[in-house]
Coordinates of C-alpha atoms and ligand atoms in Angstrom, one line a residue:
X1 CA 11.3 -27.4 -13.7
X2 CA 11.3 -23.6 -13.3
X3 CA 10.7 -21.2 -16.2
X4 CA 10.6 -17.5 -15.8
X5 CA 8.1 -15.6 -18.0
X6 CA 9.4 -12.0 -18.0
X7 CA 13.0 -11.5 -19.0
X8 CA 15.1 -10.4 -16.0
X9 CA 12.3 -11.3 -13.5
X10 CA 13.4 -14.7 -12.0
X11 CA 11.0 -14.1 -9.1
X12 CA 8.0 -14.8 -11.3
X13 CA 8.2 -18.3 -12.7
X14 CA 6.3 -21.5 -13.4
X15 CA 7.4 -24.3 -11.2
X16 CA 6.0 -27.3 -12.9
X17 CA 2.4 -26.4 -13.7
X18 CA 2.0 -23.5 -11.2
X19 CA 3.0 -19.9 -11.3
X20 CA 5.0 -18.7 -8.3
X21 CA 6.1 -15.4 -7.0
X22 CA 9.4 -16.1 -5.2
X23 CA 8.6 -19.3 -3.2
X24 CA 4.8 -18.7 -2.9
X25 CA 2.2 -20.3 -5.2
X26 CA -0.1 -17.7 -6.7
X27 CA -3.0 -20.2 -6.9
X28 CA -2.7 -20.8 -3.1
X29 CA -2.7 -17.0 -2.5
X30 CA -5.8 -16.5 -4.6
X31 CA -7.6 -19.4 -2.8
X32 CA -6.7 -17.9 0.6
X33 CA -7.3 -14.2 -0.1
X34 CA -9.7 -14.1 -3.0
X35 CA -9.4 -12.1 -6.3
X36 CA -8.7 -9.6 -7.7
X37 CA -5.5 -9.7 -5.7
X38 CA -2.3 -7.8 -6.1
X39 CA 0.9 -9.7 -5.3
X40 CA 4.3 -8.0 -5.1
X41 CA 7.8 -9.6 -4.9
X42 CA 10.1 -7.9 -2.4
X43 CA 13.1 -9.5 -4.0
X44 CA 12.1 -8.1 -7.4
X45 CA 11.8 -4.6 -6.0
X46 CA 15.2 -4.8 -4.3
X47 CA 16.8 -6.1 -7.5
X48 CA 15.4 -3.2 -9.4
X49 CA 16.8 -0.8 -6.8
X50 CA 20.1 -2.6 -6.9
X51 CA 20.5 -1.8 -10.6
X52 CA 20.3 1.9 -9.7
X53 CA 22.6 1.5 -6.8
X54 CA 25.2 -0.3 -9.0
X55 CA 24.8 2.5 -11.6
X56 CA 25.6 5.2 -9.0
X57 CA 28.3 3.3 -7.1
X58 CA 30.9 5.8 -5.8
X59 CA 28.7 8.8 -6.5
X60 CA 26.8 11.2 -4.1
X61 CA 23.2 10.3 -4.9
X62 CA 19.8 10.2 -3.3
X63 CA 17.4 7.8 -4.9
X64 CA 13.9 9.1 -4.2
X65 CA 11.3 6.5 -5.0
X66 CA 8.4 8.3 -6.8
X67 CA 5.7 6.8 -4.5
X68 CA 2.8 7.7 -6.8
X69 CA 3.7 4.5 -8.7
X70 CA 2.7 2.4 -5.7
X71 CA 2.0 4.0 -2.4
X72 CA 1.0 1.1 -0.3
X73 CA 2.6 1.2 3.1
X74 CA 4.2 -2.2 2.9
X75 CA 5.8 -1.3 -0.4
X76 CA 7.1 2.1 0.9
X77 CA 8.5 0.2 3.9
X78 CA 10.7 -1.9 1.6
X79 CA 12.2 1.2 0.1
X80 CA 12.5 3.1 3.4
X81 CA 14.4 0.1 4.9
X82 CA 16.7 0.0 1.9
X83 CA 17.7 3.6 2.5
X84 CA 15.7 5.3 -0.2
X85 CA 14.4 8.8 -0.1
X86 CA 10.9 9.6 -1.6
X87 CA 9.4 11.8 -4.2
X88 CA 5.9 12.9 -3.0
X89 CA 3.1 14.9 -4.7
X90 CA 0.6 15.5 -1.9
X91 CA 0.1 15.9 1.8
X92 CA -1.5 12.5 1.8
X93 CA 1.7 11.0 0.4
X94 CA 3.7 12.7 3.0
X95 CA 1.7 11.2 5.9
X96 CA 1.9 7.8 4.2
X97 CA 5.6 7.9 3.7
X98 CA 6.4 9.1 7.2
X99 CA 4.2 6.3 8.5
X100 CA 6.3 3.8 6.5
X101 CA 9.5 5.1 8.2
X102 CA 10.9 7.6 5.7
X103 CA 13.5 10.1 6.8
X104 CA 11.9 13.6 6.3
X105 CA 15.1 15.2 5.1
X106 CA 15.2 12.6 2.3
X107 CA 11.7 13.5 1.0
X108 CA 11.2 15.8 -2.0
X109 CA 7.9 17.4 -2.9
X110 CA 7.0 17.6 -6.6
X111 CA 3.8 18.7 -8.4
X112 CA 2.4 21.8 -10.1
X113 CA -0.4 22.5 -7.5
X114 CA 0.8 22.3 -3.9
X115 CA -1.7 24.0 -1.6
X116 CA -0.7 26.3 1.3
X117 CA -1.8 23.7 3.7
X118 CA 0.4 21.1 2.1
X119 CA 3.4 23.5 2.0
X120 CA 2.9 24.1 5.8
X121 CA 2.6 20.4 6.6
X122 CA 5.8 19.6 4.6
X123 CA 7.8 22.5 6.1
X124 CA 6.8 21.4 9.6
X125 CA 7.8 17.9 8.8
X126 CA 11.2 19.2 7.7
X127 CA 11.3 17.7 4.2
X128 CA 14.5 18.0 2.1
X129 CA 13.3 20.0 -0.9
X130 CA 10.3 21.5 -2.7
X131 CA 10.5 21.0 -6.4
X132 CA 8.7 24.2 -7.5
X133 CA 7.1 24.5 -10.9
X134 CA 6.2 28.2 -11.3
X135 CA 7.1 31.7 -10.1
X136 CA 3.7 32.1 -8.5
X137 CA 4.4 29.0 -6.4
X138 CA 7.7 30.4 -5.3
X139 CA 5.9 33.5 -3.9
X140 CA 3.3 31.4 -2.0
X141 CA 5.9 29.0 -0.6
X142 CA 8.1 31.9 0.6
X143 CA 5.1 33.5 2.3
X144 CA 4.1 30.2 4.0
X145 CA 7.7 29.6 5.2
X146 CA 8.1 33.2 6.5
X147 CA 4.9 32.8 8.5
X148 CA 6.4 29.7 10.2
X149 CA 9.7 31.4 10.8
X150 CA 11.4 28.9 8.4
X151 CA 13.2 28.9 5.0
X152 CA 12.0 26.4 2.5
X153 CA 14.7 24.5 0.5
X154 CA 13.8 24.8 -3.2
X155 CA 14.7 23.4 -6.5
X156 CA 13.1 24.7 -9.7
X157 CA 11.7 22.1 -12.1
X158 CA 12.9 23.2 -15.5
X159 CA 11.4 22.1 -18.7
X160 CA 14.1 20.9 -21.0
X161 CA 11.8 20.7 -24.0
X162 CA 12.9 17.3 -25.2
X163 CA 10.6 14.6 -26.6
X164 CA 10.7 11.5 -24.4
X165 CA 8.9 9.5 -27.3
X166 CA 6.3 8.0 -25.0
X167 CA 2.5 8.1 -24.7
X168 CA 1.3 11.8 -24.9
X169 CA -0.4 11.6 -21.5
X170 CA 2.9 10.7 -19.8
X171 CA 5.3 13.0 -21.5
X172 CA 6.0 16.0 -19.4
X173 CA 9.1 17.7 -20.6
X174 CA 7.7 19.3 -23.8
X175 CA 6.9 23.0 -24.3
X176 CA 3.1 22.5 -24.4
X177 CA 3.0 20.6 -21.1
X178 CA 1.8 22.1 -17.8
X179 CA 5.0 21.1 -16.1
X180 CA 8.1 23.0 -15.1
X181 CA 9.5 26.4 -15.9
X182 CA 10.5 27.1 -19.5
X183 CA 14.2 26.9 -20.2
X184 CA 14.4 30.5 -21.3
X185 CA 12.7 31.7 -18.1
X186 CA 14.7 29.6 -15.7
X187 CA 17.5 32.0 -14.8
X188 CA 15.0 34.8 -14.2
X189 CA 13.0 32.5 -11.9
X190 CA 16.1 31.5 -10.0
X191 CA 17.0 35.2 -9.4
X192 CA 13.4 35.7 -8.2
X193 CA 13.7 32.7 -5.8
X194 CA 17.1 33.8 -4.5
X195 CA 15.5 37.2 -3.6
X196 CA 12.6 35.8 -1.6
X197 CA 13.0 35.8 2.2
X198 CA 11.4 32.4 2.9
X199 CA 13.4 30.4 0.4
X200 CA 16.8 28.8 0.1
X201 CA 17.8 27.6 -3.4
X202 CA 19.3 24.2 -3.1
X203 CA 18.9 22.5 -6.5
X204 CA 17.5 22.1 -10.0
X205 CA 15.3 19.3 -11.3
X206 CA 13.6 18.0 -14.4
X207 CA 11.4 15.1 -15.3
X208 CA 10.7 14.5 -19.0
X209 CA 8.1 11.8 -19.0
X210 CA 7.4 8.2 -18.1
X211 CA 7.9 4.7 -19.7
X212 CA 10.9 6.1 -21.6
X213 CA 12.7 3.3 -23.4
X214 CA 15.7 5.1 -24.9
X215 CA 18.7 6.8 -23.5
X216 CA 18.7 9.7 -26.0
X217 CA 16.0 11.8 -24.4
X218 CA 17.8 11.6 -21.0
X219 CA 21.1 12.6 -22.6
X220 CA 19.5 15.5 -24.3
X221 CA 17.7 16.6 -21.2
X222 CA 20.9 16.4 -19.2
X223 CA 22.7 18.7 -21.6
X224 CA 19.9 21.2 -21.4
X225 CA 19.9 21.1 -17.6
X226 CA 23.6 21.4 -17.3
X227 CA 23.6 24.4 -19.6
X228 CA 21.2 26.0 -17.2
X229 CA 23.3 25.1 -14.1
X230 CA 26.2 27.0 -15.7
X231 CA 24.0 30.0 -16.4
X232 CA 22.4 30.0 -12.9
X233 CA 25.7 29.7 -11.2
X234 CA 27.1 32.5 -13.4
X235 CA 24.3 34.6 -12.0
X236 CA 25.8 33.9 -8.5
X237 CA 23.3 31.3 -7.3
X238 CA 24.8 28.1 -6.1
X239 CA 23.1 24.8 -7.2
X240 CA 23.9 22.1 -4.6
X241 CA 22.0 19.2 -6.2
X242 CA 20.9 18.1 -9.6
X243 CA 17.8 16.0 -9.8
X244 CA 17.1 14.2 -13.1
X245 CA 13.6 12.9 -12.3
X246 CA 12.3 9.5 -13.1
X247 CA 10.8 8.0 -16.2
X248 CA 12.8 4.9 -17.1
X249 CA 10.5 2.4 -18.7
X250 CA 10.0 -1.3 -18.1
X251 CA 9.3 -4.3 -20.3
X252 CA 5.5 -4.7 -20.7
X253 CA 5.4 -6.3 -24.1
X254 CA 8.9 -6.8 -25.6
X255 CA 9.9 -3.2 -24.7
X256 CA 13.6 -2.9 -24.4
X257 CA 14.5 0.0 -22.1
X258 CA 18.1 0.3 -21.0
X259 CA 18.8 -1.2 -17.6
X260 CA 19.2 1.5 -14.9
X261 CA 22.9 0.8 -14.4
X262 CA 23.6 0.9 -18.2
X263 CA 21.6 4.1 -18.6
X264 CA 23.4 5.8 -15.7
X265 CA 26.8 4.8 -16.8
X266 CA 26.1 6.7 -20.1
X267 CA 24.6 9.6 -18.2
X268 CA 27.4 9.8 -15.7
X269 CA 30.0 9.8 -18.4
X270 CA 28.4 12.9 -19.9
X271 CA 28.1 14.4 -16.4
X272 CA 31.9 13.8 -15.9
X273 CA 32.8 15.1 -19.3
X274 CA 31.0 18.3 -18.5
X275 CA 32.6 18.6 -15.1
X276 CA 29.6 18.0 -12.9
X277 CA 30.4 14.4 -11.8
X278 CA 31.0 15.3 -8.2
X279 CA 27.7 17.0 -7.6
X280 CA 25.1 15.7 -5.3
X281 CA 22.6 13.9 -7.6
X282 CA 19.0 12.8 -7.2
X283 CA 16.7 10.6 -9.2
X284 CA 13.0 10.0 -8.8
X285 CA 12.3 6.5 -10.3
X286 CA 8.8 5.1 -9.8
X287 CA 7.7 2.5 -12.4
X288 CA 11.2 1.0 -12.9
X289 CA 11.4 0.1 -9.2
X290 CA 8.0 -1.6 -8.8
X291 CA 6.3 -2.1 -12.2
X292 CA 7.6 -5.6 -12.9
X293 CA 7.5 -6.7 -9.3
X294 CA 3.7 -7.0 -9.2
X295 CA 1.0 -9.1 -10.7
X296 CA -2.8 -8.8 -10.4
X297 CA -4.5 -12.1 -10.0
X298 CA -8.0 -12.4 -11.4
X299 CA -10.6 -15.2 -11.8
X300 CA -12.3 -16.0 -15.0
X301 CA -16.1 -15.5 -14.3
X302 CA -17.6 -16.3 -17.7
X303 CA -16.6 -17.1 -21.3
X304 CA -18.9 -15.4 -23.7
X305 CA -18.6 -16.4 -27.3
X306 CA -19.6 -13.6 -29.7
X307 CA -20.1 -13.2 -33.4
X308 CA -17.1 -11.0 -33.9
X309 CA -15.3 -11.5 -30.6
X310 CA -15.0 -13.9 -27.8
X311 CA -15.0 -12.4 -24.4
X312 CA -13.3 -13.7 -21.3
X313 CA -15.0 -11.9 -18.4
X314 CA -12.8 -11.7 -15.4
X315 CA -13.4 -10.3 -11.9
X316 CA -10.7 -7.5 -12.2
X317 CA -11.9 -4.3 -13.9
X318 CA -10.9 -0.9 -15.0
X319 CA -11.3 0.3 -11.4
X320 CA -8.7 -2.2 -10.2
X321 CA -6.3 -1.8 -13.1
X322 CA -7.0 1.4 -15.0
X323 CA -3.9 1.5 -17.3
X324 CA -5.5 -0.3 -20.3
X325 CA -8.6 1.9 -20.2
X326 CA -6.7 5.1 -19.7
X327 CA -3.7 4.7 -22.0
X328 CA -4.5 1.6 -24.1
X329 CA -1.6 0.1 -22.2
X330 CA -0.6 -3.5 -22.8
X331 CA -0.2 -5.9 -19.9
X332 CA 0.7 -9.5 -20.5
X333 CA -2.0 -11.9 -19.2
X334 CA -1.0 -15.5 -18.4
X335 CA -2.7 -18.5 -16.8
X336 CA -1.7 -19.2 -13.2
X337 CA -2.1 -22.9 -14.0
X338 CA -1.8 -23.5 -17.7
X339 CA -4.3 -25.9 -19.4
X340 CA -3.3 -28.3 -22.1
X341 CA -6.1 -27.4 -24.5
X342 CA -6.7 -25.4 -27.6
X343 CA -6.1 -21.7 -27.5
X344 CA -9.0 -19.2 -28.3
X345 CA -8.7 -15.5 -29.1
X346 CA -10.4 -13.5 -26.4
X347 CA -10.9 -9.9 -25.3
X348 CA -10.3 -10.1 -21.6
X349 CA -12.8 -7.7 -20.0
X350 CA -14.0 -6.7 -16.6
X351 CA -17.5 -6.5 -15.1
X352 CA -17.8 -2.6 -15.2
X353 CA -20.5 -1.2 -17.3
X354 CA -18.3 0.5 -20.0
X355 CA -16.9 -0.7 -23.2
X356 CA -13.6 0.9 -22.1
X357 CA -13.4 -1.7 -19.3
X358 CA -10.9 -4.1 -20.8
X359 CA -7.7 -5.6 -19.5
X360 CA -6.4 -7.1 -22.8
X361 CA -7.5 -7.2 -26.4
X362 CA -7.0 -10.2 -28.7
X363 CA -5.3 -12.5 -26.3
X364 CA -4.8 -16.2 -27.1
X365 CA -5.7 -18.2 -24.0
X366 CA -6.8 -21.7 -23.1
X367 CA -9.2 -21.0 -20.2
X368 CA -12.4 -22.1 -18.5
X369 CA -14.6 -20.3 -16.0
X370 CA -13.0 -20.5 -12.6
X371 CA -9.4 -20.4 -13.9
X372 CA -7.0 -17.8 -12.5
X373 CA -5.1 -15.4 -14.7
X374 CA -2.2 -13.2 -13.8
X375 CA -2.0 -9.7 -15.3
X376 CA 1.7 -9.0 -15.4
X377 CA 3.8 -5.8 -14.8
X378 CA 1.0 -4.6 -12.5
X379 CA 3.2 -3.2 -9.7
X380 CA 3.2 0.4 -10.9
X381 CA 0.3 2.8 -11.5
X382 CA -2.3 0.0 -11.0
X383 CA -3.3 -0.2 -7.4
X384 CA -2.3 3.4 -6.8
X385 CA -4.8 4.5 -9.5
X386 CA -7.5 2.1 -8.4
X387 CA -11.0 3.6 -7.7
X388 CA -14.4 2.6 -6.3
X389 CA -16.1 3.0 -9.6
X390 CA -19.3 0.8 -9.7
X391 CA -19.0 0.7 -5.9
X392 CA -16.4 -2.0 -6.3
X393 CA -14.1 -2.4 -3.2
X394 CA -10.4 -2.1 -3.9
X395 CA -8.4 -5.3 -4.1
X396 CA -6.3 -6.8 -1.3
X397 CA -2.5 -6.7 -1.6
X398 CA 0.2 -9.2 -0.7
X399 CA 3.9 -8.7 -0.3
X400 CA 5.9 -11.9 -0.9
X401 CA 9.3 -12.3 0.7
X402 CA 10.8 -15.7 0.1
X403 CA 8.4 -18.3 1.5
X404 CA 6.3 -15.7 3.3
X405 CA 3.3 -13.8 2.1
X406 CA 2.3 -10.7 4.1
X407 CA -1.1 -9.1 3.7
X408 CA -0.2 -5.4 3.3
X409 CA -3.7 -4.3 2.5
X410 CA -7.0 -6.0 3.3
X411 CA -9.7 -6.1 0.7
X412 CA -11.9 -3.0 1.0
X413 CA -15.4 -3.7 2.1
X414 CA -18.7 -2.0 1.2
X415 CA -18.8 -0.8 4.8
X416 CA -15.4 0.9 4.3
X417 CA -16.8 2.7 1.3
X418 CA -20.0 3.8 3.0
X419 CA -18.2 5.1 6.1
X420 CA -17.9 8.7 5.0
X421 CA -21.2 9.0 3.3
X422 CA -24.5 10.2 4.9
X423 CA -28.1 10.4 3.9
X424 CA -29.7 13.9 3.9
X425 CA -32.1 14.3 6.9
X426 CA -35.8 14.5 5.8
Ligands
LLP501 N1 9.0 12.5 -10.8 C1 7.9 13.2 -11.3 C2 8.0 14.6 -11.1 C3 6.9 12.6 -11.9 O1 5.8 13.3 -12.3 C4 6.9 11.2 -12.1 C5 5.7 10.5 -12.7 C6 8.0 10.4 -11.6 C7 9.0 11.1 -11.0 C8 8.1 8.9 -11.7 O2 8.1 8.5 -13.0 P1 8.3 7.0 -13.4 O3 9.8 6.7 -13.0 O4 7.4 6.2 -12.7 O5 8.1 6.9 -14.9 N2 0.0 6.8 -14.6 C9 1.0 6.7 -15.7 C10 2.3 7.3 -15.3 C11 2.3 8.7 -14.8 C12 3.6 9.2 -14.4 C13 3.5 10.5 -13.7 N3 4.7 11.1 -13.2 C14 1.0 5.3 -16.2 O6 0.4 4.4 -15.7 O7 1.8 5.0 -17.1

């Protein structure tokens, strides 16, 4: 018998008494590769992408995967082969994505603090667009481009000042945020950009936040951005593409974000009604393409009963999976091989020496030391935010494709960590 555990994610299911990713047993993967171990389903990523592709059928659109969500080469390769463009935020991400087979012209470069070196690197690679976030950045980018004898394609990230109703650390489209150019200043900034010798205005973009679970903030942001497009074009500056950013949420714990196709049918109706339906469009989804495609497997090391709490100490920690510690984020935790025993209430915690090192609070589990747990919805912003805190090596990663399990990243060793460090000579 097969039973799926996350709605809409048939790739992750119990077959009898064992949790599988596609046709691969997670217990077998953990035995072979050790824990903590990230496992991603290729079919799940492609299904998430297909929802966007359905939503945009018949439109001129470039889907640029926001690779900060998960920048492992094997994951990037899946999206490159599926024809995606990419949204990058550093020179490092540029090198990675080109190594994974991205088409440079389909790469857009976001972020508030691009360095001159990164601008040069991206201009030389021939990327499609720089999403610029301030007038000061426009000046520097123009200078760098002129020095290379090039013109940089630019879009200005405008700040629509709408509340995405998400965690404050991941809302980005409000007035008090460091992101984007204020609505009121946008036309002036566009005039400035159009007058600079090293720039070529190509588009407009916005991104209002992440893990958004309602359509309204998107609809409001679209209205604000389209108002600006009208004003900018009235000033004689043509806008070739409109980029609506990323941000669509996923189901972590009963969250009910709209499906990408349903969201986009609403948004495209508005775009059509306002007469912009035939424009070249762009989106920058990250989490919604990979979040529910990944699990993190971890082994129970010890059970530690306490006076106030019982602790289930596992071998994955805040360095491997930082979202709970950073945002009090909720990730479901399920046994890889369920036991038929009484449930106990546990705090699932890692071995790092901090009280903030927890993976889940107040979870009901029937477990023993040596059991495997799967932390769900761990495909986005988990491995890509992993660190070496406590000198812990980063986890290995597996990409499952049907019956096959490809190692896309080997477990980091202590030798890897020490390679770039030196003792001071005496
Ligand atoms: N475009 C821009 C300009 C962004 O800043 C981001 C995410 C995205 C696209 C992709 O957003 P998504 O579709 O993934 O929501 N570490 C946090 C999330 C930070 C998001 C940063 N920007 C977390 O774990 O929840």
